[in-house]
Amino acid sequence: MSKKIIIDPVTRIEGHAKISIYLDDTGQVSDARFHVTEFRGFEKFCEGRPFWEMPGITARVCGICPVSHLLASAKAGDNILTVKIPPAAEKLRRLMNLAQIIQSHALSFFHLSAPDLLLGMDGDRPDRNIFGLIAAEPELARGGIRLRQFGQEIIAQLGGQKIHPSWAVPGGVRDALRPEGRTHIQNRIPEARTTILQALRRFKAILTDYQQEIQTFGNFPTLFMGLVTSAGLWEHYDGHIRFVDSGGNIIADQLDPSNYQQFIGEAVQPDSYLKSPYYRPLGYPDQTDHCHLNSGIYRVGPLARLNICSHIGTPLADSELREFRDRTKNTPNSSFFYHYARLIEILAAIEHIEKLLDDPHLLSTRLRAHGDVNQLTAVGVSEAPRGTLFHEYQVDENGLLQRVNLLIATGQNNLAMNRTVAQIARHFVNGVQISPEMLNRVEAGIRAFDPCLSCSTHAVGQMPLHLQLIAPDGTIVNQVWRTQ
């Protein structure tokens, strides 16, 4: 008789979801699914709106990564106008995106995942949260809070507020960076740099304690995708699309993001509102089989960005990238290393911000190019903290939206997250017993991707974790509750 374990909701992620673990007649895991069960519908209710409004509207998709949607939407608007925005506007957008990467990655690592990594995943500890981390490692926790604050302060200096700034617009940006704002940011950089270097040292020191997790947290071959510059450097705002395989070999390069539908397909699964994108030339992966080298499954985000780039272009981050590749055998496939990659990207963002602040264009007040509707279909793309983000708009001659498609980073990791849950469950689940160690690791495997479910669909629910073991006839044969 087959059985099913349900974890509902998944905690300490941005939003809520449910995990089902299916057992066969012998009590072994046969499959696992990551479900997003609520629907938000941003793509639909934006129809009929003027495209000018879209940056401000889509920034409200999420309170964690509003800047990502703001910039992707504004870039789609630039392309509808077919204008080249002023240099100062592009550099200010880049500055805000770097700040967004810092604040979001700091939240993910220090607030959501560090309690697992530094307090341990074994046992049912009620203090496995940010408050427990503050008690156990106050300096590290304080540094993480200050680091996120640094990123948010830059966003506020540019956009007027830390969350949902209506600042980037089709054709450029609304406001310049003031000299006193630049000085404030420059004064905060030394502390931010010290904090992230200390966090990197702390994380590298515990890697030997997590060899089992490294081997089982999404450790399988997939493709990796993201933006790079024309020279192959790490990129976060512009550039072209590159795909590499699990060995680091480039399989597609110089791809125009505006043509994303030629190389990315979007599948829909009946048990989740989260779409399942795949690399179209290799096809939708066979759900009855494991990942193999000719599968269209791919990953995006910090791990993917480090796997596809030649180097980062700043001294400290490039030094860390070389060590990262030495430690992980060049192209790591384990999703556990998303944590490591996030820390390196924070360092890279701090160094790039320091360089940008010395740019003479940065204080220019020439911030906007003007135009009219010159193109009826346009795509805007940038790298959100969680991965490559696409906004595609179709408008009529008056600029009213006829169709909207948002291709979200979390969705692009959906197939890999499902396989990750299954891999972890096969290793830690045996029979009908539900252990805290299994629950902790299944959830931690999802948190490695830092999924943002508000972006991808909708997030509602209660924080208590409810796990059920259900027989085919609907009988509950085992269940547990816990709060977190």
Coordinates of C-alpha atoms in Angstrom, one line a residue:
M1 CA 0.0 0.0 0.0
S2 CA 1.5 3.3 -1.0
K3 CA 1.5 6.2 1.4
K4 CA 2.2 9.9 1.3
I5 CA 3.9 12.4 3.7
I6 CA 2.7 16.0 3.5
I7 CA 4.7 18.9 4.9
D8 CA 2.4 22.0 5.0
P9 CA 3.5 24.8 5.1
V10 CA 7.3 24.9 4.5
T11 CA 8.7 27.5 6.9
R12 CA 11.5 30.1 7.0
I13 CA 11.1 30.8 3.2
E14 CA 9.6 33.9 1.6
G15 CA 6.0 32.8 1.5
H16 CA 4.5 29.3 2.2
A17 CA 4.3 26.1 0.3
K18 CA 3.6 22.4 0.9
I19 CA 5.8 19.3 0.3
S20 CA 4.4 15.8 -0.4
I21 CA 6.7 12.8 0.0
Y22 CA 5.3 9.6 -1.5
L23 CA 6.2 6.2 -0.1
D24 CA 6.0 2.9 -1.8
D25 CA 4.7 -0.3 -0.3
T26 CA 8.0 -1.0 1.5
G27 CA 8.1 2.5 3.1
Q28 CA 10.8 3.8 0.8
V29 CA 10.5 7.2 -1.0
S30 CA 9.2 6.8 -4.5
D31 CA 8.8 10.5 -5.3
A32 CA 8.4 14.0 -3.8
R33 CA 6.7 17.2 -4.9
F34 CA 7.0 20.9 -4.0
H35 CA 3.6 22.5 -4.3
V36 CA 2.6 26.1 -4.5
T37 CA -1.1 26.0 -3.8
E38 CA -2.3 29.6 -4.1
F39 CA -2.8 31.8 -7.1
R40 CA -2.1 35.5 -7.3
G41 CA -2.6 36.5 -10.9
F42 CA -0.4 39.5 -11.5
E43 CA -0.1 38.7 -15.2
K44 CA -3.8 38.8 -15.7
F45 CA -4.9 41.8 -13.7
C46 CA -2.2 44.0 -15.2
E47 CA -3.9 43.6 -18.6
G48 CA -5.5 46.9 -19.7
R49 CA -3.1 49.0 -17.6
P50 CA -0.7 51.5 -19.3
F51 CA 2.8 50.1 -19.6
W52 CA 4.0 53.3 -17.9
E53 CA 2.5 52.1 -14.6
M54 CA 4.0 48.6 -14.7
P55 CA 7.3 49.3 -12.8
G56 CA 5.3 50.7 -9.8
I57 CA 2.7 48.0 -10.0
T58 CA 5.0 45.0 -10.4
A59 CA 7.3 46.3 -7.6
R60 CA 4.4 45.3 -5.4
V61 CA 4.7 41.7 -6.4
C62 CA 7.0 41.2 -3.4
G63 CA 8.3 43.0 -0.4
I64 CA 11.6 41.2 -0.4
C65 CA 12.7 41.8 -4.1
P66 CA 10.6 44.8 -5.3
V67 CA 13.7 46.3 -6.9
S68 CA 14.1 43.2 -9.2
H69 CA 10.6 43.7 -10.7
L70 CA 11.0 47.5 -10.8
L71 CA 14.1 47.2 -13.0
A72 CA 13.0 44.4 -15.2
S73 CA 9.7 46.2 -15.8
A74 CA 11.4 49.6 -16.5
K75 CA 13.7 47.8 -19.0
A76 CA 10.7 46.3 -20.8
G77 CA 9.3 49.9 -21.0
D78 CA 12.6 51.2 -22.4
N79 CA 12.3 48.7 -25.2
I80 CA 8.7 49.6 -25.9
L81 CA 9.9 53.2 -26.3
T82 CA 13.0 52.0 -28.2
V83 CA 15.2 54.5 -26.3
K84 CA 18.7 54.3 -24.9
I85 CA 18.6 55.6 -21.4
P86 CA 21.2 58.1 -20.2
P87 CA 24.5 56.7 -18.7
A88 CA 23.7 58.1 -15.3
A89 CA 20.3 56.3 -15.3
E90 CA 21.8 53.0 -16.2
K91 CA 24.5 53.3 -13.5
L92 CA 22.0 54.3 -10.9
R93 CA 19.8 51.3 -11.8
R94 CA 22.9 49.1 -11.4
L95 CA 23.7 50.6 -8.0
M96 CA 20.1 49.9 -6.8
N97 CA 20.3 46.3 -8.1
L98 CA 23.6 45.7 -6.3
A99 CA 22.0 46.9 -3.1
Q100 CA 19.0 44.6 -3.7
I101 CA 21.4 41.6 -4.1
I102 CA 23.1 42.6 -0.8
Q103 CA 19.9 43.0 1.3
S104 CA 18.1 39.9 -0.1
H105 CA 21.1 37.6 0.2
A106 CA 21.8 38.9 3.7
L107 CA 18.2 38.1 4.7
S108 CA 18.4 34.6 3.1
F109 CA 21.7 33.7 4.7
F110 CA 21.7 35.3 8.1
H111 CA 18.0 35.3 9.0
L112 CA 16.6 32.2 7.2
S113 CA 19.5 29.6 6.7
A114 CA 22.1 30.5 9.3
P115 CA 20.0 29.0 12.1
D116 CA 20.2 25.7 10.4
L117 CA 23.8 26.0 9.5
L118 CA 25.2 27.3 12.7
L119 CA 22.8 25.8 15.3
G120 CA 22.6 22.4 13.6
M121 CA 19.8 20.5 11.8
D122 CA 19.5 17.6 14.3
G123 CA 16.8 17.5 16.9
D124 CA 13.6 19.6 17.4
R125 CA 15.2 22.8 18.8
P126 CA 12.7 25.6 19.5
D127 CA 15.5 28.2 19.2
R128 CA 16.4 27.3 15.6
N129 CA 15.5 30.8 14.3
I130 CA 17.0 34.2 14.1
F131 CA 16.4 34.8 17.8
G132 CA 18.3 31.7 18.7
L133 CA 21.1 32.8 16.4
I134 CA 21.3 36.2 18.1
A135 CA 21.6 34.4 21.5
A136 CA 24.3 31.9 20.2
E137 CA 26.3 34.2 17.9
P138 CA 25.4 37.8 18.7
E139 CA 28.2 39.5 16.7
L140 CA 27.5 37.4 13.5
A141 CA 23.7 38.0 13.8
R142 CA 24.2 41.7 14.4
G143 CA 26.5 41.9 11.4
G144 CA 23.9 40.2 9.2
I145 CA 21.2 42.7 10.3
R146 CA 23.5 45.6 9.6
L147 CA 24.5 44.2 6.3
R148 CA 20.9 44.0 5.2
Q149 CA 20.3 47.5 6.5
F150 CA 23.2 48.7 4.3
G151 CA 21.6 47.4 1.2
Q152 CA 18.2 48.8 2.1
E153 CA 19.7 52.2 2.9
I154 CA 21.1 52.4 -0.6
I155 CA 17.7 51.6 -2.0
A156 CA 16.2 54.3 0.1
Q157 CA 18.9 56.9 -0.9
L158 CA 17.9 56.3 -4.5
G159 CA 14.2 55.5 -4.5
G160 CA 13.0 57.4 -1.4
Q161 CA 12.0 54.3 0.5
K162 CA 13.4 50.9 1.3
I163 CA 10.5 48.8 0.0
H164 CA 8.5 49.3 -3.2
P165 CA 10.3 52.4 -4.5
S166 CA 8.5 53.9 -7.5
W167 CA 11.8 55.2 -8.9
A168 CA 12.8 53.4 -12.2
V169 CA 10.5 54.3 -15.1
P170 CA 10.5 53.6 -18.8
G171 CA 13.3 55.7 -20.2
G172 CA 15.4 56.1 -17.0
V173 CA 14.9 57.0 -13.4
R174 CA 13.1 59.7 -11.5
D175 CA 15.7 61.1 -9.1
A176 CA 19.5 61.4 -8.9
L177 CA 21.8 60.4 -6.1
R178 CA 22.6 63.3 -3.9
P179 CA 26.2 64.0 -2.8
E180 CA 25.4 63.4 0.8
G181 CA 23.8 60.1 -0.1
R182 CA 27.0 59.0 -1.9
T183 CA 29.1 60.0 1.1
H184 CA 26.8 58.0 3.5
I185 CA 27.1 54.9 1.3
Q186 CA 30.9 55.2 1.1
N187 CA 31.1 55.5 4.9
R188 CA 29.2 52.3 5.3
I189 CA 31.3 50.2 2.9
P190 CA 34.2 49.2 5.3
E191 CA 31.9 47.8 7.9
A192 CA 29.9 45.9 5.2
R193 CA 33.1 44.5 3.7
T194 CA 34.4 43.3 7.1
T195 CA 31.1 41.7 7.9
I196 CA 30.9 39.6 4.7
L197 CA 34.5 38.5 4.9
Q198 CA 34.0 37.3 8.5
A199 CA 30.8 35.5 7.4
L200 CA 32.7 33.8 4.6
R201 CA 35.4 32.6 7.0
R202 CA 32.8 31.3 9.4
F203 CA 30.9 29.5 6.6
K204 CA 34.0 27.9 5.2
A205 CA 34.9 26.6 8.6
I206 CA 31.7 24.6 9.0
L207 CA 31.8 23.0 5.5
T208 CA 33.4 19.9 6.8
D209 CA 30.4 19.4 9.2
Y210 CA 28.0 19.2 6.3
Q211 CA 29.4 16.7 3.9
Q212 CA 26.3 14.5 4.1
E213 CA 24.1 17.6 3.2
I214 CA 26.5 18.6 0.4
Q215 CA 26.0 15.1 -1.1
T216 CA 22.2 15.0 -0.8
F217 CA 20.9 18.6 -1.1
G218 CA 20.2 18.8 -4.8
N219 CA 23.4 17.2 -5.9
F220 CA 22.7 16.0 -9.4
P221 CA 23.6 17.2 -13.0
T222 CA 21.6 20.0 -14.5
L223 CA 22.2 23.0 -16.7
F224 CA 22.9 26.4 -15.2
M225 CA 21.7 29.7 -16.8
G226 CA 22.2 33.4 -16.3
L227 CA 23.4 36.7 -17.7
V228 CA 27.1 37.3 -18.5
T229 CA 28.9 40.2 -20.2
S230 CA 30.2 39.9 -23.7
A231 CA 33.6 38.9 -22.2
G232 CA 31.9 36.3 -20.0
L233 CA 32.1 38.2 -16.7
W234 CA 29.6 38.0 -13.9
E235 CA 26.6 40.3 -14.7
H236 CA 23.5 41.3 -12.8
Y237 CA 21.7 44.0 -15.0
D238 CA 22.4 43.5 -18.7
G239 CA 24.3 41.2 -21.0
H240 CA 23.3 38.0 -22.8
I241 CA 22.2 34.6 -21.7
R242 CA 24.6 31.7 -21.3
F243 CA 23.8 28.1 -20.5
V244 CA 26.5 25.7 -19.1
D245 CA 26.2 22.0 -18.3
S246 CA 27.0 20.3 -15.0
G247 CA 30.7 20.1 -16.0
G248 CA 31.0 23.8 -16.8
N249 CA 30.9 23.4 -20.5
I250 CA 29.2 26.2 -22.4
I251 CA 26.3 24.7 -24.4
A252 CA 24.6 27.9 -25.5
D253 CA 26.0 31.5 -25.4
Q254 CA 25.3 35.0 -26.8
L255 CA 21.5 34.3 -26.5
D256 CA 19.3 37.4 -26.8
P257 CA 17.1 37.6 -23.7
S258 CA 14.4 39.2 -25.8
N259 CA 14.1 35.8 -27.6
Y260 CA 13.8 33.8 -24.4
Q261 CA 10.8 31.8 -25.7
Q262 CA 13.0 30.3 -28.3
F263 CA 15.2 28.5 -25.7
I264 CA 13.0 28.4 -22.6
G265 CA 9.7 26.4 -22.5
E266 CA 7.1 26.8 -19.7
A267 CA 5.4 23.7 -18.5
V268 CA 2.4 23.6 -16.1
Q269 CA 1.9 20.8 -13.6
P270 CA -1.5 20.0 -12.2
D271 CA -0.6 20.1 -8.5
S272 CA 1.1 23.5 -8.4
Y273 CA 0.5 27.1 -9.6
L274 CA 4.3 27.5 -10.0
K275 CA 5.3 27.0 -13.6
S276 CA 8.1 24.7 -14.6
P277 CA 10.4 26.2 -17.2
Y278 CA 12.9 24.1 -19.0
Y279 CA 15.6 24.4 -21.7
R280 CA 13.7 23.9 -24.8
P281 CA 16.4 22.3 -27.1
L282 CA 16.7 19.4 -24.7
G283 CA 13.0 19.1 -23.9
Y284 CA 10.9 18.8 -20.8
P285 CA 12.6 16.3 -18.4
D286 CA 11.1 12.9 -18.0
Q287 CA 9.4 12.9 -14.6
T288 CA 9.7 9.2 -14.2
D289 CA 13.5 9.2 -14.4
H290 CA 16.4 10.9 -12.6
C291 CA 18.3 13.8 -14.0
H292 CA 20.8 13.1 -16.8
L293 CA 23.0 15.1 -19.0
N294 CA 20.5 15.4 -21.8
S295 CA 17.7 16.8 -19.7
G296 CA 16.3 20.3 -20.1
I297 CA 16.2 21.0 -16.3
Y298 CA 18.3 24.0 -15.3
R299 CA 19.0 26.2 -12.3
V300 CA 19.3 29.9 -11.9
G301 CA 20.5 32.2 -9.1
P302 CA 23.8 32.8 -7.3
L303 CA 25.1 29.2 -7.8
A304 CA 24.3 29.4 -11.5
R305 CA 25.8 32.8 -11.9
L306 CA 29.1 31.7 -10.4
N307 CA 29.1 28.5 -12.5
I308 CA 28.5 30.3 -15.8
C309 CA 30.9 33.3 -15.5
S310 CA 34.6 33.4 -16.3
H311 CA 35.3 35.7 -13.3
I312 CA 33.6 38.5 -11.4
G313 CA 35.9 41.5 -12.1
T314 CA 36.7 42.6 -8.5
P315 CA 39.8 41.5 -6.5
L316 CA 38.3 40.1 -3.3
A317 CA 35.4 38.4 -5.0
D318 CA 37.6 36.9 -7.7
S319 CA 39.9 35.5 -5.0
E320 CA 36.9 34.0 -3.2
L321 CA 35.6 32.6 -6.5
R322 CA 38.9 30.8 -7.2
E323 CA 38.8 29.3 -3.7
F324 CA 35.2 28.4 -4.2
R325 CA 36.0 26.5 -7.4
D326 CA 39.0 24.8 -5.8
R327 CA 36.8 23.6 -2.9
T328 CA 33.9 22.4 -5.1
K329 CA 35.8 20.9 -8.0
N330 CA 35.2 23.8 -10.4
T331 CA 31.5 23.5 -11.2
P332 CA 29.5 22.4 -8.1
N333 CA 26.2 20.6 -8.7
S334 CA 25.1 20.5 -5.1
S335 CA 22.4 23.1 -4.2
F336 CA 23.9 23.3 -0.7
F337 CA 26.5 25.6 -2.3
Y338 CA 23.9 28.3 -3.0
H339 CA 24.7 29.5 0.5
Y340 CA 28.4 29.9 -0.4
A341 CA 27.6 31.6 -3.7
R342 CA 25.3 34.1 -1.9
L343 CA 28.1 35.2 0.4
I344 CA 30.5 35.7 -2.5
E345 CA 27.9 37.7 -4.5
I346 CA 27.4 40.0 -1.5
L347 CA 31.2 40.7 -1.5
A348 CA 31.1 41.2 -5.3
A349 CA 28.2 43.6 -4.9
I350 CA 30.0 45.6 -2.2
E351 CA 33.1 45.9 -4.4
H352 CA 31.1 46.9 -7.5
I353 CA 29.2 49.5 -5.4
E354 CA 32.5 51.0 -4.3
K355 CA 33.7 51.3 -7.9
L356 CA 30.4 52.8 -9.1
L357 CA 30.5 55.5 -6.4
D358 CA 33.6 57.0 -8.0
D359 CA 32.0 57.3 -11.4
P360 CA 31.6 61.0 -12.4
H361 CA 28.3 60.2 -14.2
L362 CA 26.7 59.1 -10.9
L363 CA 25.6 62.5 -9.7
S364 CA 24.4 63.7 -13.2
T365 CA 20.8 65.0 -13.4
R366 CA 20.4 63.9 -17.0
L367 CA 18.3 60.8 -16.0
R368 CA 15.6 60.1 -18.6
A369 CA 15.1 59.6 -22.3
H370 CA 11.7 60.3 -23.7
G371 CA 9.8 58.5 -26.5
D372 CA 6.4 57.0 -27.5
V373 CA 5.1 53.6 -28.3
N374 CA 7.5 52.4 -31.0
Q375 CA 7.4 48.6 -30.3
L376 CA 4.4 46.5 -29.4
T377 CA 6.2 43.6 -27.8
A378 CA 9.1 44.0 -25.5
V379 CA 11.1 42.1 -22.9
G380 CA 13.0 43.4 -19.9
V381 CA 15.5 41.2 -18.1
S382 CA 17.8 41.5 -15.1
E383 CA 19.3 39.2 -12.5
A384 CA 17.2 39.2 -9.4
P385 CA 18.9 37.8 -6.2
R386 CA 17.2 34.4 -6.9
G387 CA 18.0 34.3 -10.6
T388 CA 17.2 35.7 -14.0
L389 CA 13.9 37.6 -14.2
F390 CA 12.0 38.2 -17.4
H391 CA 9.1 40.7 -18.0
E392 CA 7.4 40.4 -21.4
Y393 CA 4.7 42.9 -22.3
Q394 CA 2.5 43.2 -25.4
V395 CA 0.8 46.6 -25.8
D396 CA -1.6 48.2 -28.3
E397 CA -0.8 51.5 -30.1
N398 CA -1.9 53.4 -27.0
G399 CA 0.5 51.6 -24.7
L400 CA -2.2 49.6 -23.0
L401 CA -1.1 46.1 -22.0
Q402 CA -2.7 43.2 -24.0
R403 CA -0.6 40.4 -22.5
V404 CA 1.9 40.1 -19.6
N405 CA 4.3 37.2 -18.9
L406 CA 6.5 37.1 -15.9
L407 CA 9.2 34.4 -15.9
I408 CA 10.3 34.3 -12.3
A409 CA 13.6 32.9 -10.9
T410 CA 11.8 30.7 -8.4
G411 CA 9.8 29.1 -11.1
Q412 CA 12.9 28.4 -13.1
N413 CA 14.3 26.5 -10.2
N414 CA 11.0 24.5 -9.7
L415 CA 12.0 21.3 -11.4
A416 CA 15.4 21.3 -9.5
M417 CA 13.6 21.9 -6.2
N418 CA 11.3 18.9 -6.8
R419 CA 14.3 16.7 -7.5
T420 CA 16.1 18.1 -4.4
V421 CA 13.3 17.2 -2.1
A422 CA 13.1 13.7 -3.5
Q423 CA 16.9 13.2 -3.2
I424 CA 16.9 14.4 0.5
A425 CA 13.8 12.3 1.3
R426 CA 15.3 9.2 -0.2
H427 CA 18.3 9.6 2.1
F428 CA 16.6 10.6 5.3
V429 CA 13.1 9.0 5.2
N430 CA 12.7 5.3 6.1
G431 CA 9.2 3.9 6.9
V432 CA 6.4 5.8 8.5
Q433 CA 8.3 7.5 11.2
I434 CA 8.6 11.3 10.9
S435 CA 11.8 12.5 12.6
P436 CA 12.7 16.1 13.3
E437 CA 16.0 15.5 11.4
M438 CA 14.1 14.6 8.2
L439 CA 11.8 17.6 8.5
N440 CA 14.7 20.0 9.1
R441 CA 16.7 18.7 6.1
V442 CA 13.8 18.7 3.7
E443 CA 12.9 22.2 4.5
A444 CA 16.6 23.3 4.5
G445 CA 17.0 21.8 1.1
I446 CA 14.2 24.1 -0.2
R447 CA 15.6 27.1 1.7
A448 CA 19.0 26.6 -0.1
F449 CA 17.2 27.9 -3.2
D450 CA 15.7 30.8 -1.3
P451 CA 12.4 30.6 -3.1
C452 CA 10.2 33.7 -3.3
L453 CA 6.7 32.4 -3.6
S454 CA 5.0 35.8 -3.6
C455 CA 6.8 36.5 -6.8
S456 CA 6.0 33.3 -8.4
T457 CA 2.3 33.0 -7.3
H458 CA 0.9 34.0 -3.9
A459 CA 1.7 33.4 -0.3
V460 CA -0.8 32.8 2.4
G461 CA -1.1 30.3 5.3
Q462 CA -0.2 29.7 8.9
M463 CA 3.3 29.3 10.2
P464 CA 2.8 26.0 12.1
L465 CA 4.2 23.0 10.2
H466 CA 1.6 20.2 9.7
L467 CA 3.0 16.9 8.4
Q468 CA 0.6 14.0 7.6
L469 CA 1.2 10.5 6.5
I470 CA -1.8 9.5 4.4
A471 CA -2.9 6.1 3.1
P472 CA -4.4 5.8 -0.4
D473 CA -7.9 5.7 1.1
G474 CA -7.4 9.0 2.8
T475 CA -6.8 7.6 6.3
I476 CA -4.2 9.6 8.3
V477 CA -1.8 7.0 9.7
N478 CA 0.6 9.4 11.3
Q479 CA 0.8 13.2 11.7
V480 CA 2.8 15.8 13.6
W481 CA 2.5 19.5 14.2
R482 CA 5.2 22.0 15.2
T483 CA 5.7 25.8 15.2
Q484 CA 8.7 27.7 13.9

